[in-house]
């Protein structure tokens, strides 16, 4: 075992080492200066403000037990909790702030490794981004999906079924009484959304990256196996410190390719594409937005889970979870890549046959060519993303006139207007909702079907935006258009009636307006004035990258070893 980083704080007999040992003795921990033991940080993002992360409160002590059993010293510390539902304008605004917090905790304290306790959508990628930049041995423990609600004898998936019910309520299919009863049944317990939303997709991708123990990603929050897995993570991180297994040794191009293939195969959240690009931007990996589209070709979407399919995460876990997915699609994954257990995916998936209906056979998938299409063209020169597995195939080749909403507030105000000039062929455009504009690129991209059309039975339309959408959402929503309108991207120039052409097979998204007219509009365009003059939102707006780079801050990315260099603190008297 190489010398422990924490020994620089705790070993020795000078006044500085004594000061440090006294600091932990005050908390009841007596360190033997002659015996160095790994100090493991347990970064806990549990919070009453975030019900998705609440189960982490109990899991923290279980992880600590595992650390102690393996001979390590657990140190639990709290980090900010990013709750998707309650944080406004979006938890995404704070993902990068969490990453900074985690990185700086790891830089400044005497830690040899870290277990990241996170669950809700942005908590997991934010914590990973920070730990990857610090490059200390790292494991992620998630909390699992919440129990399943039932309404009128039918299982209700988080998010997806709410959006469907809302459309039905607005169009009169669901009465006020039914709507109220539906609300009452939705609060069914703590844990993450139980559809293939961002949290579950991100947990699956984290396991595929090699940052969470195999089989752990989809264990439900109320399953005792969740605690057993957390204890195993506590034991494993001590061994990882002994063997000096750092993220930089795990997160190579293979790991990212496996993660992207897995994201396609489960019909995962579009948000995770942003997170993978952001994590890759903290490493030497070469992943690009175009790779995300390319790697999906020929990948069967076999997870029959909402919103692309029928079942919920509980059934996906019963079918064998990620190891069974890898076994089913062995030809699509790079099986020599390491898992967090230290074994390869070949070894971890060898006996993991899928055993339930939520993982389909590769011969009978939901879709055969991946779950996402990356689009480029005159309307999205920096790229855009469509979740094809949850969209309507009949709209994949579409030409229609634009109806433009320049803000979320305008869209909400007008969408139910019976006089709104729309037909089913109209392309709804929401601009001014990108990473810089709001800021944080909220999940506003599933623009509701205008009430008049919904009442006529229209259930999907082409929608285009520089915003994101929830992983639980669905529909032919072209998202993450880059560059966004707020920085002068072409989306800012679209006017009502402009023809927009979507061709998914060709991978294109175009605005069919003459160059001279666009030049005239550009000359008249003025950038929006931000109300944020101070604090985090102002810093974020100044430095956030566009969606094709994952919306990280420019000064946090680092693709060369020099840019990624972790500068340790000077250890002396404070
Ligand atoms: Fe937290 Fe879905 S809102 S996981």
Tab-separated table of N, CA and C in Angstrom, residues 30-140:
chain	number	residue	atom	x	y	z
A	30	UNK	N	-9.570	8.407	18.652
A	30	UNK	CA	-8.181	8.420	19.124
A	30	UNK	C	-7.311	7.730	18.086
A	31	UNK	N	-6.425	8.483	17.467
A	31	UNK	CA	-5.583	7.939	16.399
A	31	UNK	C	-4.234	7.522	16.970
A	32	UNK	N	-3.776	6.366	16.522
A	32	UNK	CA	-2.457	5.881	16.910
A	32	UNK	C	-1.447	6.425	15.905
A	33	UNK	N	-0.512	7.302	16.333
A	33	UNK	CA	0.407	7.915	15.372
A	33	UNK	C	1.314	6.911	14.681
A	34	UNK	N	1.401	5.701	15.216
A	34	UNK	CA	2.291	4.723	14.589
A	34	UNK	C	1.547	3.821	13.604
A	35	UNK	N	0.213	3.985	13.518
A	35	UNK	CA	-0.564	3.094	12.643
A	35	UNK	C	-1.477	3.922	11.739
A	36	UNK	N	-1.162	3.942	10.459
A	36	UNK	CA	-1.982	4.720	9.526
A	36	UNK	C	-3.140	3.864	9.016
A	37	UNK	N	-4.360	4.387	9.144
A	37	UNK	CA	-5.549	3.692	8.610
A	37	UNK	C	-6.248	4.626	7.630
A	38	UNK	N	-6.802	4.065	6.552
A	38	UNK	CA	-7.450	4.921	5.556
A	38	UNK	C	-8.614	5.713	6.148
A	39	UNK	N	-8.626	6.994	5.873
A	39	UNK	CA	-9.744	7.846	6.296
A	39	UNK	C	-10.677	8.007	5.096
A	40	UNK	N	-11.918	7.563	5.286
A	40	UNK	CA	-12.876	7.547	4.174
A	40	UNK	C	-13.953	8.604	4.419
A	41	UNK	N	-14.041	9.560	3.541
A	41	UNK	CA	-15.123	10.535	3.610
A	41	UNK	C	-16.418	9.917	3.108
A	42	UNK	N	-17.498	10.216	3.792
A	42	UNK	CA	-18.825	9.784	3.332
A	42	UNK	C	-19.617	11.066	3.099
A	43	UNK	N	-19.701	11.455	1.857
A	43	UNK	CA	-20.336	12.734	1.486
A	43	UNK	C	-21.831	12.516	1.370
A	44	UNK	N	-22.560	13.013	2.328
A	44	UNK	CA	-23.990	12.685	2.415
A	44	UNK	C	-24.856	13.870	1.985
A	45	UNK	N	-25.656	13.673	0.958
A	45	UNK	CA	-26.532	14.743	0.455
A	45	UNK	C	-27.978	14.557	0.915
A	46	UNK	N	-28.175	13.827	2.015
A	46	UNK	CA	-29.532	13.693	2.563
A	46	UNK	C	-30.034	15.046	3.053
A	47	UNK	N	-31.333	15.269	2.920
A	47	UNK	CA	-31.915	16.544	3.355
A	47	UNK	C	-33.425	16.401	3.440
A	48	UNK	N	-34.002	17.074	4.443
A	48	UNK	CA	-35.464	17.103	4.535
A	48	UNK	C	-36.081	17.802	3.327
A	49	UNK	N	-35.289	18.633	2.659
A	49	UNK	CA	-35.814	19.371	1.506
A	49	UNK	C	-35.866	18.506	0.245
A	50	UNK	N	-35.338	17.303	0.346
A	50	UNK	CA	-35.199	16.486	-0.854
A	50	UNK	C	-35.608	15.040	-0.554
A	51	UNK	N	-36.887	14.700	-0.708
A	51	UNK	CA	-37.362	13.365	-0.333
A	51	UNK	C	-36.686	12.240	-1.125
A	52	UNK	N	-36.167	12.559	-2.282
A	52	UNK	CA	-35.489	11.522	-3.074
A	52	UNK	C	-34.216	11.054	-2.373
A	53	UNK	N	-33.587	11.943	-1.607
A	53	UNK	CA	-32.318	11.619	-0.947
A	53	UNK	C	-32.478	11.213	0.513
A	54	UNK	N	-33.687	11.281	1.049
A	54	UNK	CA	-33.872	11.017	2.481
A	54	UNK	C	-33.390	9.639	2.932
A	55	UNK	N	-33.541	8.576	2.130
A	55	UNK	CA	-33.056	7.267	2.613
A	55	UNK	C	-31.558	7.248	2.861
A	56	UNK	N	-30.841	8.228	2.361
A	56	UNK	CA	-29.388	8.253	2.559
A	56	UNK	C	-29.023	8.496	4.016
A	57	UNK	N	-29.953	9.079	4.790
A	57	UNK	CA	-29.688	9.317	6.214
A	57	UNK	C	-29.339	8.004	6.906
A	58	UNK	N	-30.131	6.977	6.644
A	58	UNK	CA	-29.878	5.673	7.269
A	58	UNK	C	-28.693	4.966	6.612
A	59	UNK	N	-28.523	5.150	5.334
A	59	UNK	CA	-27.454	4.425	4.638
A	59	UNK	C	-26.062	4.922	5.045
A	60	UNK	N	-25.966	6.187	5.474
A	60	UNK	CA	-24.646	6.728	5.834
A	60	UNK	C	-24.000	5.903	6.943
A	61	UNK	N	-24.786	5.545	7.967
A	61	UNK	CA	-24.202	4.774	9.068
A	61	UNK	C	-23.896	3.345	8.633
A	62	UNK	N	-24.641	2.834	7.682
A	62	UNK	CA	-24.371	1.475	7.183
A	62	UNK	C	-23.053	1.465	6.398
A	63	UNK	N	-22.847	2.480	5.570
A	63	UNK	CA	-21.573	2.590	4.845
A	63	UNK	C	-20.431	2.715	5.844
A	64	UNK	N	-20.645	3.533	6.881
A	64	UNK	CA	-19.604	3.719	7.907
A	64	UNK	C	-19.262	2.392	8.586
A	65	UNK	N	-20.284	1.568	8.860
A	65	UNK	CA	-20.030	0.242	9.451
A	65	UNK	C	-19.127	-0.587	8.539
A	66	UNK	N	-19.396	-0.518	7.249
A	66	UNK	CA	-18.580	-1.263	6.298
A	66	UNK	C	-17.141	-0.776	6.273
A	67	UNK	N	-16.982	0.530	6.333
A	67	UNK	CA	-15.627	1.108	6.357
A	67	UNK	C	-14.870	0.617	7.583
A	68	UNK	N	-15.532	0.678	8.752
A	68	UNK	CA	-14.875	0.228	9.997
A	68	UNK	C	-14.530	-1.251	9.931
A	69	UNK	N	-15.454	-2.047	9.405
A	69	UNK	CA	-15.225	-3.495	9.342
A	69	UNK	C	-14.007	-3.818	8.488
A	70	UNK	N	-13.717	-2.966	7.519
A	70	UNK	CA	-12.571	-3.210	6.637
A	70	UNK	C	-11.301	-2.542	7.151
A	71	UNK	N	-11.383	-1.905	8.309
A	71	UNK	CA	-10.187	-1.316	8.905
A	71	UNK	C	-10.001	0.155	8.618
A	72	UNK	N	-10.985	0.788	8.033
A	72	UNK	CA	-10.875	2.215	7.743
A	72	UNK	C	-11.545	3.071	8.800
A	73	UNK	N	-11.396	4.381	8.643
A	73	UNK	CA	-12.004	5.346	9.560
A	73	UNK	C	-13.026	6.152	8.768
A	74	UNK	N	-14.325	5.996	9.058
A	74	UNK	CA	-15.335	6.753	8.310
A	74	UNK	C	-15.500	8.172	8.859
A	75	UNK	N	-15.654	9.121	7.980
A	75	UNK	CA	-15.920	10.513	8.358
A	75	UNK	C	-17.093	11.011	7.512
A	76	UNK	N	-18.246	11.161	8.149
A	76	UNK	CA	-19.439	11.594	7.417
A	76	UNK	C	-19.489	13.116	7.379
A	77	UNK	N	-19.737	13.684	6.206
A	77	UNK	CA	-19.948	15.134	6.111
A	77	UNK	C	-21.100	15.421	5.149
A	78	UNK	N	-21.792	16.506	5.423
A	78	UNK	CA	-22.949	16.844	4.604
A	78	UNK	C	-22.545	17.692	3.398
A	79	UNK	N	-23.182	17.427	2.269
A	79	UNK	CA	-23.007	18.287	1.092
A	79	UNK	C	-24.387	18.712	0.617
A	80	UNK	N	-24.426	19.714	-0.236
A	80	UNK	CA	-25.721	20.273	-0.633
A	80	UNK	C	-26.571	19.227	-1.341
A	81	UNK	N	-27.853	19.330	-1.138
A	81	UNK	CA	-28.800	18.350	-1.654
A	81	UNK	C	-29.595	18.976	-2.794
A	82	UNK	N	-29.507	18.378	-3.960
A	82	UNK	CA	-30.166	18.945	-5.140
A	82	UNK	C	-31.469	18.193	-5.386
A	83	UNK	N	-32.560	18.778	-4.931
A	83	UNK	CA	-33.884	18.165	-5.066
A	83	UNK	C	-34.566	18.675	-6.319
A	84	UNK	N	-34.837	17.803	-7.215
A	84	UNK	CA	-35.320	18.202	-8.539
A	84	UNK	C	-36.655	18.931	-8.486
A	85	UNK	N	-37.546	18.466	-7.630
A	85	UNK	CA	-38.900	19.023	-7.666
A	85	UNK	C	-38.981	20.419	-7.049
A	86	UNK	N	-38.231	20.665	-5.991
A	86	UNK	CA	-38.441	21.898	-5.231
A	86	UNK	C	-37.445	23.004	-5.559
A	87	UNK	N	-36.239	22.664	-6.034
A	87	UNK	CA	-35.246	23.712	-6.324
A	87	UNK	C	-35.625	24.445	-7.616
A	88	UNK	N	-35.640	25.752	-7.580
A	88	UNK	CA	-36.000	26.549	-8.751
A	88	UNK	C	-34.892	27.548	-9.065
A	89	UNK	N	-34.651	27.888	-10.321
A	89	UNK	CA	-35.448	27.436	-11.458
A	89	UNK	C	-35.207	25.992	-11.830
A	90	UNK	N	-34.093	25.416	-11.331
A	90	UNK	CA	-33.782	24.044	-11.674
A	90	UNK	C	-32.598	23.590	-10.833
A	91	UNK	N	-32.641	22.335	-10.381
A	91	UNK	CA	-31.487	21.784	-9.660
A	91	UNK	C	-30.241	21.792	-10.542
A	92	UNK	N	-30.436	21.797	-11.838
A	92	UNK	CA	-29.293	21.793	-12.759
A	92	UNK	C	-28.403	23.021	-12.564
A	93	UNK	N	-29.009	24.125	-12.144
A	93	UNK	CA	-28.222	25.333	-11.904
A	93	UNK	C	-27.154	25.073	-10.844
A	94	UNK	N	-27.435	24.129	-9.941
A	94	UNK	CA	-26.547	23.923	-8.795
A	94	UNK	C	-25.686	22.665	-8.913
A	95	UNK	N	-25.834	21.903	-10.016
A	95	UNK	CA	-25.016	20.692	-10.181
A	95	UNK	C	-23.527	21.024	-10.109
A	96	UNK	N	-23.129	22.068	-10.820
A	96	UNK	CA	-21.703	22.411	-10.858
A	96	UNK	C	-21.222	22.970	-9.519
A	97	UNK	N	-22.138	23.624	-8.786
A	97	UNK	CA	-21.777	24.138	-7.461
A	97	UNK	C	-21.521	22.965	-6.505
A	98	UNK	N	-22.374	21.931	-6.580
A	98	UNK	CA	-22.134	20.728	-5.771
A	98	UNK	C	-20.786	20.110	-6.137
A	99	UNK	N	-20.481	20.105	-7.413
A	99	UNK	CA	-19.199	19.501	-7.825
A	99	UNK	C	-18.030	20.267	-7.213
A	100	UNK	N	-18.148	21.582	-7.179
A	100	UNK	CA	-17.083	22.390	-6.566
A	100	UNK	C	-16.994	22.082	-5.077
A	101	UNK	N	-18.160	21.972	-4.430
A	101	UNK	CA	-18.167	21.705	-2.989
A	101	UNK	C	-17.483	20.370	-2.687
A	102	UNK	N	-17.839	19.337	-3.450
A	102	UNK	CA	-17.242	18.015	-3.203
A	102	UNK	C	-15.740	18.060	-3.472
A	103	UNK	N	-15.358	18.661	-4.594
A	103	UNK	CA	-13.925	18.717	-4.918
A	103	UNK	C	-13.145	19.428	-3.815
A	104	UNK	N	-13.685	20.525	-3.332
A	104	UNK	CA	-12.946	21.291	-2.335
A	104	UNK	C	-12.929	20.611	-0.964
A	105	UNK	N	-14.017	19.868	-0.630
A	105	UNK	CA	-13.964	19.040	0.574
A	105	UNK	C	-12.811	18.056	0.464
A	106	UNK	N	-12.724	17.383	-0.685
A	106	UNK	CA	-11.715	16.335	-0.844
A	106	UNK	C	-10.316	16.933	-0.883
A	107	UNK	N	-10.204	18.141	-1.428
A	107	UNK	CA	-8.896	18.787	-1.477
A	107	UNK	C	-8.420	19.178	-0.072
A	108	UNK	N	-9.338	19.728	0.719
A	108	UNK	CA	-8.892	20.431	1.921
A	108	UNK	C	-8.863	19.566	3.174
A	109	UNK	N	-9.568	18.440	3.200
A	109	UNK	CA	-9.619	17.607	4.407
A	109	UNK	C	-8.743	16.365	4.255
A	110	UNK	N	-8.373	15.757	5.373
A	110	UNK	CA	-7.475	14.585	5.347
A	110	UNK	C	-8.209	13.300	4.969
A	111	UNK	N	-8.584	13.188	3.727
A	111	UNK	CA	-9.350	12.033	3.252
A	111	UNK	C	-8.522	11.237	2.247
A	112	UNK	N	-8.673	9.906	2.317
A	112	UNK	CA	-7.954	9.021	1.387
A	112	UNK	C	-8.875	8.480	0.297
A	113	UNK	N	-10.138	8.477	0.546
A	113	UNK	CA	-11.115	8.001	-0.425
A	113	UNK	C	-12.472	8.547	-0.033
A	114	UNK	N	-13.458	8.350	-0.901
A	114	UNK	CA	-14.774	8.926	-0.609
A	114	UNK	C	-15.884	8.017	-1.128
A	115	UNK	N	-16.944	7.937	-0.331
A	115	UNK	CA	-18.195	7.325	-0.799
A	115	UNK	C	-19.198	8.458	-0.947
A	116	UNK	N	-19.732	8.603	-2.125
A	116	UNK	CA	-20.687	9.674	-2.419
A	116	UNK	C	-22.092	9.139	-2.221
A	117	UNK	N	-22.826	9.710	-1.287
A	117	UNK	CA	-24.216	9.312	-1.061
A	117	UNK	C	-25.110	10.321	-1.773
A	118	UNK	N	-25.700	9.896	-2.848
A	118	UNK	CA	-26.516	10.803	-3.660
A	118	UNK	C	-27.603	9.990	-4.338
A	119	UNK	N	-28.650	10.663	-4.787
A	119	UNK	CA	-29.755	9.913	-5.398
A	119	UNK	C	-30.505	10.733	-6.445
A	120	UNK	N	-31.073	11.875	-6.033
A	120	UNK	CA	-31.898	12.634	-6.964
A	120	UNK	C	-31.041	13.133	-8.133
A	121	UNK	N	-31.734	13.413	-9.223
A	121	UNK	CA	-31.144	13.606	-10.551
A	121	UNK	C	-29.748	14.239	-10.590
A	122	UNK	N	-29.617	15.451	-10.072
A	122	UNK	CA	-28.365	16.189	-10.278
A	122	UNK	C	-27.354	15.929	-9.171
A	123	UNK	N	-27.811	15.309	-8.054
A	123	UNK	CA	-26.892	15.024	-6.952
A	123	UNK	C	-25.790	14.077	-7.393
A	124	UNK	N	-26.170	13.057	-8.159
A	124	UNK	CA	-25.194	12.025	-8.519
A	124	UNK	C	-24.130	12.582	-9.480
A	125	UNK	N	-24.521	13.192	-10.608
A	125	UNK	CA	-23.468	13.710	-11.488
A	125	UNK	C	-22.656	14.826	-10.851
A	126	UNK	N	-23.306	15.689	-10.065
A	126	UNK	CA	-22.558	16.780	-9.433
A	126	UNK	C	-21.479	16.247	-8.504
A	127	UNK	N	-21.850	15.251	-7.677
A	127	UNK	CA	-20.875	14.677	-6.751
A	127	UNK	C	-19.769	13.953	-7.518
A	128	UNK	N	-20.156	13.239	-8.568
A	128	UNK	CA	-19.137	12.517	-9.352
A	128	UNK	C	-18.164	13.500	-9.996
A	129	UNK	N	-18.686	14.581	-10.557
A	129	UNK	CA	-17.798	15.551	-11.221
A	129	UNK	C	-16.747	16.081	-10.239
A	130	UNK	N	-17.182	16.362	-9.009
A	130	UNK	CA	-16.226	16.857	-8.020
A	130	UNK	C	-15.190	15.813	-7.653
A	131	UNK	N	-15.645	14.573	-7.436
A	131	UNK	CA	-14.730	13.508	-7.028
A	131	UNK	C	-13.765	13.155	-8.155
A	132	UNK	N	-14.260	13.193	-9.375
A	132	UNK	CA	-13.393	12.900	-10.520
A	132	UNK	C	-12.281	13.943	-10.611
A	133	UNK	N	-12.625	15.190	-10.369
A	133	UNK	CA	-11.605	16.236	-10.423
A	133	UNK	C	-10.591	16.083	-9.288
A	134	UNK	N	-11.052	15.657	-8.123
A	134	UNK	CA	-10.129	15.431	-7.010
A	134	UNK	C	-9.320	14.156	-7.221
A	135	UNK	N	-9.902	13.199	-7.913
A	135	UNK	CA	-9.245	11.934	-8.268
A	135	UNK	C	-8.750	11.150	-7.046
A	136	UNK	N	-9.575	11.116	-6.010
A	136	UNK	CA	-9.336	10.172	-4.910
A	136	UNK	C	-10.210	8.944	-5.165
A	137	UNK	N	-9.817	7.763	-4.671
A	137	UNK	CA	-10.665	6.580	-4.831
A	137	UNK	C	-12.116	6.896	-4.448
A	138	UNK	N	-13.034	6.504	-5.314
A	138	UNK	CA	-14.426	6.967	-5.201
A	138	UNK	C	-15.406	5.842	-5.473
A	139	UNK	N	-16.429	5.744	-4.642
A	139	UNK	CA	-17.585	4.894	-4.922
A	139	UNK	C	-18.856	5.723	-4.722
A	140	UNK	N	-19.881	5.372	-5.468
A	140	UNK	CA	-21.173	6.040	-5.330
A	140	UNK	C	-22.168	5.044	-4.745
